[in-house]
């Protein structure tokens, strides 16, 4: 039995931090997991910048409220969920994900949580588990699922490489060049067909 594991940002919705960087005019916040493979380091960097500028959870949530899924994302997800089980495995946070899940038709998401002070300042973050994407697909495999994974960034490579089949989607040229053995797609139709082929016993 297969289960599809998808990344969220860059795959189904725009990158939240890039949108927030554009909204606030703080270019340093455009740095994402595509640029920095060490997520712990990246988040501490972001929290430092937020503190420096006096920005907190509310300001980020106000930006998220304006974000819509990528064109075709909800239709792709609906079509995929009609065919098989799907879980979104993201390094985003529950405080960010809610409005986006509503716009995507409430798919299942596994993500992390922020530590927020009473004044709304983001003081830290709590990861659900270590190497959360890789750990999650291994856990799903341990209960009898064959995982099929797709994402766009460095932090998706663990789950992609550990799965029965894995695909890069809307990734960077640098990541695609570094991992030429991983099939890479740019459109939802291509990705859906690749996943369908695996489920129906076709080739990777």
C-alpha positions as protocol buffer text, in pm:
chain_id: "A"
residue {
  index: 1
  type: UNK
  ca { x: 0 y: 0 z: 0 }
}
residue {
  index: 2
  type: UNK
  ca { x: 141 y: 339 z: -104 }
}
residue {
  index: 3
  type: UNK
  ca { x: 126 y: 672 z: 71 }
}
residue {
  index: 4
  type: UNK
  ca { x: 243 y: 995 z: -93 }
}
residue {
  index: 5
  type: UNK
  ca { x: 448 y: 1237 z: 117 }
}
residue {
  index: 6
  type: UNK
  ca { x: 467 y: 1592 z: -16 }
}
residue {
  index: 7
  type: UNK
  ca { x: 653 y: 1901 z: 93 }
}
residue {
  index: 8
  type: UNK
  ca { x: 437 y: 2214 z: 133 }
}
residue {
  index: 9
  type: UNK
  ca { x: 625 y: 2534 z: 57 }
}
residue {
  index: 10
  type: UNK
  ca { x: 752 y: 2564 z: -298 }
}
residue {
  index: 11
  type: UNK
  ca { x: 548 y: 2257 z: -395 }
}
residue {
  index: 12
  type: UNK
  ca { x: 186 y: 2344 z: -310 }
}
residue {
  index: 13
  type: UNK
  ca { x: 208 y: 2700 z: -180 }
}
residue {
  index: 14
  type: UNK
  ca { x: 458 y: 2985 z: -223 }
}
residue {
  index: 15
  type: UNK
  ca { x: 745 y: 3009 z: 23 }
}
residue {
  index: 16
  type: UNK
  ca { x: 605 y: 3181 z: 333 }
}
residue {
  index: 17
  type: UNK
  ca { x: 931 y: 3346 z: 435 }
}
residue {
  index: 18
  type: UNK
  ca { x: 992 y: 3485 z: 86 }
}
residue {
  index: 19
  type: UNK
  ca { x: 640 y: 3634 z: 84 }
}
residue {
  index: 20
  type: UNK
  ca { x: 705 y: 3784 z: 427 }
}
residue {
  index: 21
  type: UNK
  ca { x: 1044 y: 3920 z: 316 }
}
residue {
  index: 22
  type: UNK
  ca { x: 874 y: 4094 z: 23 }
}
residue {
  index: 23
  type: UNK
  ca { x: 594 y: 4227 z: 244 }
}
residue {
  index: 24
  type: UNK
  ca { x: 837 y: 4372 z: 500 }
}
residue {
  index: 25
  type: UNK
  ca { x: 1117 y: 4472 z: 264 }
}
residue {
  index: 26
  type: UNK
  ca { x: 1371 y: 4263 z: 459 }
}
residue {
  index: 27
  type: UNK
  ca { x: 1571 y: 4073 z: 194 }
}
residue {
  index: 28
  type: UNK
  ca { x: 1759 y: 3865 z: 456 }
}
residue {
  index: 29
  type: UNK
  ca { x: 1435 y: 3675 z: 525 }
}
residue {
  index: 30
  type: UNK
  ca { x: 1433 y: 3539 z: 168 }
}
residue {
  index: 31
  type: UNK
  ca { x: 1683 y: 3272 z: 274 }
}
residue {
  index: 32
  type: UNK
  ca { x: 1514 y: 2928 z: 270 }
}
residue {
  index: 33
  type: UNK
  ca { x: 1604 y: 2559 z: 290 }
}
residue {
  index: 34
  type: UNK
  ca { x: 1698 y: 2580 z: -77 }
}
residue {
  index: 35
  type: UNK
  ca { x: 1988 y: 2799 z: 35 }
}
residue {
  index: 36
  type: UNK
  ca { x: 2062 y: 2668 z: 385 }
}
residue {
  index: 37
  type: UNK
  ca { x: 2047 y: 2291 z: 442 }
}
residue {
  index: 38
  type: UNK
  ca { x: 2080 y: 2328 z: 822 }
}
residue {
  index: 39
  type: UNK
  ca { x: 1723 y: 2405 z: 932 }
}
residue {
  index: 40
  type: UNK
  ca { x: 1816 y: 2473 z: 1295 }
}
residue {
  index: 41
  type: UNK
  ca { x: 2070 y: 2731 z: 1184 }
}
residue {
  index: 42
  type: UNK
  ca { x: 1822 y: 2884 z: 938 }
}
residue {
  index: 43
  type: UNK
  ca { x: 1544 y: 2925 z: 1196 }
}
residue {
  index: 44
  type: UNK
  ca { x: 1775 y: 3080 z: 1457 }
}
residue {
  index: 45
  type: UNK
  ca { x: 1889 y: 3325 z: 1188 }
}
residue {
  index: 46
  type: UNK
  ca { x: 1526 y: 3413 z: 1106 }
}
residue {
  index: 47
  type: UNK
  ca { x: 1425 y: 3457 z: 1470 }
}
residue {
  index: 48
  type: UNK
  ca { x: 1723 y: 3691 z: 1520 }
}
residue {
  index: 49
  type: UNK
  ca { x: 1612 y: 3908 z: 1227 }
}
residue {
  index: 50
  type: UNK
  ca { x: 1250 y: 3918 z: 1350 }
}
residue {
  index: 51
  type: UNK
  ca { x: 1368 y: 4031 z: 1694 }
}
residue {
  index: 52
  type: UNK
  ca { x: 1594 y: 4295 z: 1541 }
}
residue {
  index: 53
  type: UNK
  ca { x: 1299 y: 4443 z: 1349 }
}
residue {
  index: 54
  type: UNK
  ca { x: 1040 y: 4402 z: 1626 }
}
residue {
  index: 55
  type: UNK
  ca { x: 829 y: 4160 z: 1421 }
}
residue {
  index: 56
  type: UNK
  ca { x: 629 y: 3871 z: 1564 }
}
residue {
  index: 57
  type: UNK
  ca { x: 377 y: 3599 z: 1485 }
}
residue {
  index: 58
  type: UNK
  ca { x: 88 y: 3835 z: 1405 }
}
residue {
  index: 59
  type: UNK
  ca { x: 278 y: 4011 z: 1127 }
}
residue {
  index: 60
  type: UNK
  ca { x: 370 y: 3679 z: 966 }
}
residue {
  index: 61
  type: UNK
  ca { x: 13 y: 3548 z: 999 }
}
residue {
  index: 62
  type: UNK
  ca { x: -118 y: 3867 z: 834 }
}
residue {
  index: 63
  type: UNK
  ca { x: 105 y: 3791 z: 533 }
}
residue {
  index: 64
  type: UNK
  ca { x: 2 y: 3423 z: 528 }
}
residue {
  index: 65
  type: UNK
  ca { x: -365 y: 3526 z: 512 }
}
residue {
  index: 66
  type: UNK
  ca { x: -293 y: 3681 z: 171 }
}
residue {
  index: 67
  type: UNK
  ca { x: -110 y: 3375 z: 30 }
}
residue {
  index: 68
  type: UNK
  ca { x: -297 y: 3147 z: -210 }
}
residue {
  index: 69
  type: UNK
  ca { x: -189 y: 2798 z: -320 }
}
residue {
  index: 70
  type: UNK
  ca { x: 20 y: 2777 z: -639 }
}
residue {
  index: 71
  type: UNK
  ca { x: -186 y: 2761 z: -958 }
}
residue {
  index: 72
  type: UNK
  ca { x: -323 y: 2408 z: -998 }
}
residue {
  index: 73
  type: UNK
  ca { x: -205 y: 2290 z: -654 }
}
residue {
  index: 74
  type: UNK
  ca { x: -547 y: 2222 z: -503 }
}
residue {
  index: 75
  type: UNK
  ca { x: -667 y: 2042 z: -817 }
}
residue {
  index: 76
  type: UNK
  ca { x: -350 y: 1830 z: -818 }
}
residue {
  index: 77
  type: UNK
  ca { x: -395 y: 1746 z: -451 }
}
residue {
  index: 78
  type: UNK
  ca { x: -763 y: 1659 z: -494 }
}
residue {
  index: 79
  type: UNK
  ca { x: -681 y: 1429 z: -786 }
}
residue {
  index: 80
  type: UNK
  ca { x: -398 y: 1265 z: -593 }
}
residue {
  index: 81
  type: UNK
  ca { x: -610 y: 1215 z: -280 }
}
residue {
  index: 82
  type: UNK
  ca { x: -879 y: 1049 z: -492 }
}
residue {
  index: 83
  type: UNK
  ca { x: -617 y: 796 z: -604 }
}
residue {
  index: 84
  type: UNK
  ca { x: -417 y: 732 z: -284 }
}
residue {
  index: 85
  type: UNK
  ca { x: -341 y: 851 z: 69 }
}
residue {
  index: 86
  type: UNK
  ca { x: -145 y: 1175 z: 94 }
}
residue {
  index: 87
  type: UNK
  ca { x: 37 y: 1339 z: 384 }
}
residue {
  index: 88
  type: UNK
  ca { x: 205 y: 1678 z: 370 }
}
residue {
  index: 89
  type: UNK
  ca { x: 530 y: 1664 z: 567 }
}
residue {
  index: 90
  type: UNK
  ca { x: 658 y: 2014 z: 622 }
}
residue {
  index: 91
  type: UNK
  ca { x: 916 y: 2196 z: 829 }
}
residue {
  index: 92
  type: UNK
  ca { x: 671 y: 2484 z: 864 }
}
residue {
  index: 93
  type: UNK
  ca { x: 477 y: 2544 z: 1184 }
}
residue {
  index: 94
  type: UNK
  ca { x: 121 y: 2475 z: 1293 }
}
residue {
  index: 95
  type: UNK
  ca { x: 77 y: 2850 z: 1361 }
}
residue {
  index: 96
  type: UNK
  ca { x: 152 y: 2915 z: 992 }
}
residue {
  index: 97
  type: UNK
  ca { x: -17 y: 2620 z: 824 }
}
residue {
  index: 98
  type: UNK
  ca { x: -384 y: 2656 z: 928 }
}
residue {
  index: 99
  type: UNK
  ca { x: -508 y: 2912 z: 672 }
}
residue {
  index: 100
  type: UNK
  ca { x: -316 y: 2739 z: 394 }
}
residue {
  index: 101
  type: UNK
  ca { x: -466 y: 2399 z: 481 }
}
residue {
  index: 102
  type: UNK
  ca { x: -813 y: 2553 z: 456 }
}
residue {
  index: 103
  type: UNK
  ca { x: -736 y: 2677 z: 103 }
}
residue {
  index: 104
  type: UNK
  ca { x: -606 y: 2330 z: 8 }
}
residue {
  index: 105
  type: UNK
  ca { x: -917 y: 2147 z: 134 }
}
residue {
  index: 106
  type: UNK
  ca { x: -776 y: 2039 z: 473 }
}
residue {
  index: 107
  type: UNK
  ca { x: -523 y: 1769 z: 376 }
}
residue {
  index: 108
  type: UNK
  ca { x: -334 y: 1596 z: 657 }
}
residue {
  index: 109
  type: UNK
  ca { x: -17 y: 1781 z: 755 }
}
residue {
  index: 110
  type: UNK
  ca { x: 267 y: 1689 z: 987 }
}
residue {
  index: 111
  type: UNK
  ca { x: 466 y: 1998 z: 1088 }
}
residue {
  index: 112
  type: UNK
  ca { x: 640 y: 2168 z: 1379 }
}
residue {
  index: 113
  type: UNK
  ca { x: 542 y: 2434 z: 1633 }
}
residue {
  index: 114
  type: UNK
  ca { x: 669 y: 2778 z: 1729 }
}
residue {
  index: 115
  type: UNK
  ca { x: 737 y: 2898 z: 2081 }
}
residue {
  index: 116
  type: UNK
  ca { x: 563 y: 3234 z: 2113 }
}
residue {
  index: 117
  type: UNK
  ca { x: 575 y: 3481 z: 2404 }
}
residue {
  index: 118
  type: UNK
  ca { x: 260 y: 3652 z: 2532 }
}
residue {
  index: 119
  type: UNK
  ca { x: 350 y: 3965 z: 2338 }
}
residue {
  index: 120
  type: UNK
  ca { x: 360 y: 3766 z: 2013 }
}
residue {
  index: 121
  type: UNK
  ca { x: 738 y: 3753 z: 1986 }
}
residue {
  index: 122
  type: UNK
  ca { x: 867 y: 3427 z: 1837 }
}
residue {
  index: 123
  type: UNK
  ca { x: 1121 y: 3307 z: 2090 }
}
residue {
  index: 124
  type: UNK
  ca { x: 1199 y: 2960 z: 1958 }
}
residue {
  index: 125
  type: UNK
  ca { x: 1065 y: 2653 z: 1782 }
}
residue {
  index: 126
  type: UNK
  ca { x: 1000 y: 2290 z: 1858 }
}
residue {
  index: 127
  type: UNK
  ca { x: 1071 y: 2030 z: 1591 }
}
residue {
  index: 128
  type: UNK
  ca { x: 831 y: 1737 z: 1591 }
}
residue {
  index: 129
  type: UNK
  ca { x: 1123 y: 1495 z: 1574 }
}
residue {
  index: 130
  type: UNK
  ca { x: 1481 y: 1492 z: 1449 }
}
residue {
  index: 131
  type: UNK
  ca { x: 1518 y: 1481 z: 1069 }
}
residue {
  index: 132
  type: UNK
  ca { x: 1139 y: 1504 z: 1066 }
}
residue {
  index: 133
  type: UNK
  ca { x: 1076 y: 1422 z: 699 }
}
residue {
  index: 134
  type: UNK
  ca { x: 1314 y: 1125 z: 685 }
}
residue {
  index: 135
  type: UNK
  ca { x: 1199 y: 998 z: 1026 }
}
residue {
  index: 136
  type: UNK
  ca { x: 834 y: 1022 z: 923 }
}
residue {
  index: 137
  type: UNK
  ca { x: 872 y: 823 z: 601 }
}
residue {
  index: 138
  type: UNK
  ca { x: 1073 y: 556 z: 786 }
}
residue {
  index: 139
  type: UNK
  ca { x: 794 y: 537 z: 1047 }
}
residue {
  index: 140
  type: UNK
  ca { x: 530 y: 502 z: 774 }
}
residue {
  index: 141
  type: UNK
  ca { x: 736 y: 225 z: 615 }
}
residue {
  index: 142
  type: UNK
  ca { x: 757 y: 49 z: 952 }
}
residue {
  index: 143
  type: UNK
  ca { x: 376 y: 19 z: 959 }
}
residue {
  index: 144
  type: UNK
  ca { x: 350 y: -129 z: 611 }
}
residue {
  index: 145
  type: UNK
  ca { x: 341 y: 166 z: 370 }
}
residue {
  index: 146
  type: UNK
  ca { x: 551 y: 215 z: 59 }
}
residue {
  index: 147
  type: UNK
  ca { x: 626 y: 586 z: 51 }
}
residue {
  index: 148
  type: UNK
  ca { x: 644 y: 803 z: -260 }
}
residue {
  index: 149
  type: UNK
  ca { x: 795 y: 1144 z: -179 }
}
residue {
  index: 150
  type: UNK
  ca { x: 836 y: 1477 z: -352 }
}
residue {
  index: 151
  type: UNK
  ca { x: 983 y: 1812 z: -255 }
}
residue {
  index: 152
  type: UNK
  ca { x: 1197 y: 2097 z: -377 }
}
residue {
  index: 153
  type: UNK
  ca { x: 1467 y: 2159 z: -116 }
}
residue {
  index: 154
  type: UNK
  ca { x: 1766 y: 2016 z: 70 }
}
residue {
  index: 155
  type: UNK
  ca { x: 1547 y: 1919 z: 366 }
}
residue {
  index: 156
  type: UNK
  ca { x: 1333 y: 1698 z: 137 }
}
residue {
  index: 157
  type: UNK
  ca { x: 1622 y: 1483 z: 13 }
}
residue {
  index: 158
  type: UNK
  ca { x: 1611 y: 1246 z: 311 }
}
residue {
  index: 159
  type: UNK
  ca { x: 1250 y: 1146 z: 254 }
}
residue {
  index: 160
  type: UNK
  ca { x: 1294 y: 1137 z: -125 }
}
residue {
  index: 161
  type: UNK
  ca { x: 1599 y: 908 z: -110 }
}
residue {
  index: 162
  type: UNK
  ca { x: 1446 y: 681 z: 158 }
}
residue {
  index: 163
  type: UNK
  ca { x: 1123 y: 624 z: -37 }
}
residue {
  index: 164
  type: UNK
  ca { x: 1019 y: 360 z: -288 }
}
residue {
  index: 165
  type: UNK
  ca { x: 1014 y: 644 z: -541 }
}
residue {
  index: 166
  type: UNK
  ca { x: 1107 y: 1008 z: -503 }
}
residue {
  index: 167
  type: UNK
  ca { x: 1087 y: 1316 z: -720 }
}
residue {
  index: 168
  type: UNK
  ca { x: 1217 y: 1670 z: -714 }
}
residue {
  index: 169
  type: UNK
  ca { x: 948 y: 1926 z: -796 }
}
residue {
  index: 170
  type: UNK
  ca { x: 1006 y: 2290 z: -893 }
}
residue {
  index: 171
  type: UNK
  ca { x: 1356 y: 2259 z: -745 }
}
residue {
  index: 172
  type: UNK
  ca { x: 1665 y: 2469 z: -809 }
}
residue {
  index: 173
  type: UNK
  ca { x: 1913 y: 2404 z: -1090 }
}
residue {
  index: 174
  type: UNK
  ca { x: 2185 y: 2355 z: -825 }
}
residue {
  index: 175
  type: UNK
  ca { x: 1995 y: 2080 z: -641 }
}
residue {
  index: 176
  type: UNK
  ca { x: 1895 y: 1910 z: -968 }
}
residue {
  index: 177
  type: UNK
  ca { x: 2260 y: 1916 z: -1083 }
}
residue {
  index: 178
  type: UNK
  ca { x: 2380 y: 1776 z: -751 }
}
residue {
  index: 179
  type: UNK
  ca { x: 2128 y: 1490 z: -756 }
}
residue {
  index: 180
  type: UNK
  ca { x: 2089 y: 1399 z: -1126 }
}
residue {
  index: 181
  type: UNK
  ca { x: 1965 y: 1049 z: -1030 }
}
residue {
  index: 182
  type: UNK
  ca { x: 1642 y: 1195 z: -884 }
}
residue {
  index: 183
  type: UNK
  ca { x: 1376 y: 1259 z: -1152 }
}
residue {
  index: 184
  type: UNK
  ca { x: 1279 y: 1627 z: -1155 }
}
residue {
  index: 185
  type: UNK
  ca { x: 948 y: 1775 z: -1270 }
}
residue {
  index: 186
  type: UNK
  ca { x: 809 y: 2123 z: -1316 }
}
residue {
  index: 187
  type: UNK
  ca { x: 434 y: 2068 z: -1365 }
}
residue {
  index: 188
  type: UNK
  ca { x: 165 y: 1901 z: -1158 }
}
residue {
  index: 189
  type: UNK
  ca { x: 60 y: 1689 z: -1456 }
}
residue {
  index: 190
  type: UNK
  ca { x: 413 y: 1547 z: -1485 }
}
residue {
  index: 191
  type: UNK
  ca { x: 434 y: 1478 z: -1113 }
}
residue {
  index: 192
  type: UNK
  ca { x: 89 y: 1318 z: -1100 }
}
residue {
  index: 193
  type: UNK
  ca { x: 175 y: 1089 z: -1394 }
}
residue {
  index: 194
  type: UNK
  ca { x: 505 y: 988 z: -1230 }
}
residue {
  index: 195
  type: UNK
  ca { x: 328 y: 902 z: -903 }
}
residue {
  index: 196
  type: UNK
  ca { x: 48 y: 721 z: -1088 }
}
residue {
  index: 197
  type: UNK
  ca { x: 305 y: 510 z: -1275 }
}
residue {
  index: 198
  type: UNK
  ca { x: 464 y: 401 z: -947 }
}
residue {
  index: 199
  type: UNK
  ca { x: 129 y: 312 z: -791 }
}
residue {
  index: 200
  type: UNK
  ca { x: 20 y: 121 z: -1098 }
}
residue {
  index: 201
  type: UNK
  ca { x: 349 y: -68 z: -1102 }
}
residue {
  index: 202
  type: UNK
  ca { x: 515 y: 134 z: -1374 }
}
residue {
  index: 203
  type: UNK
  ca { x: 870 y: 259 z: -1377 }
}
residue {
  index: 204
  type: UNK
  ca { x: 1016 y: 541 z: -1171 }
}
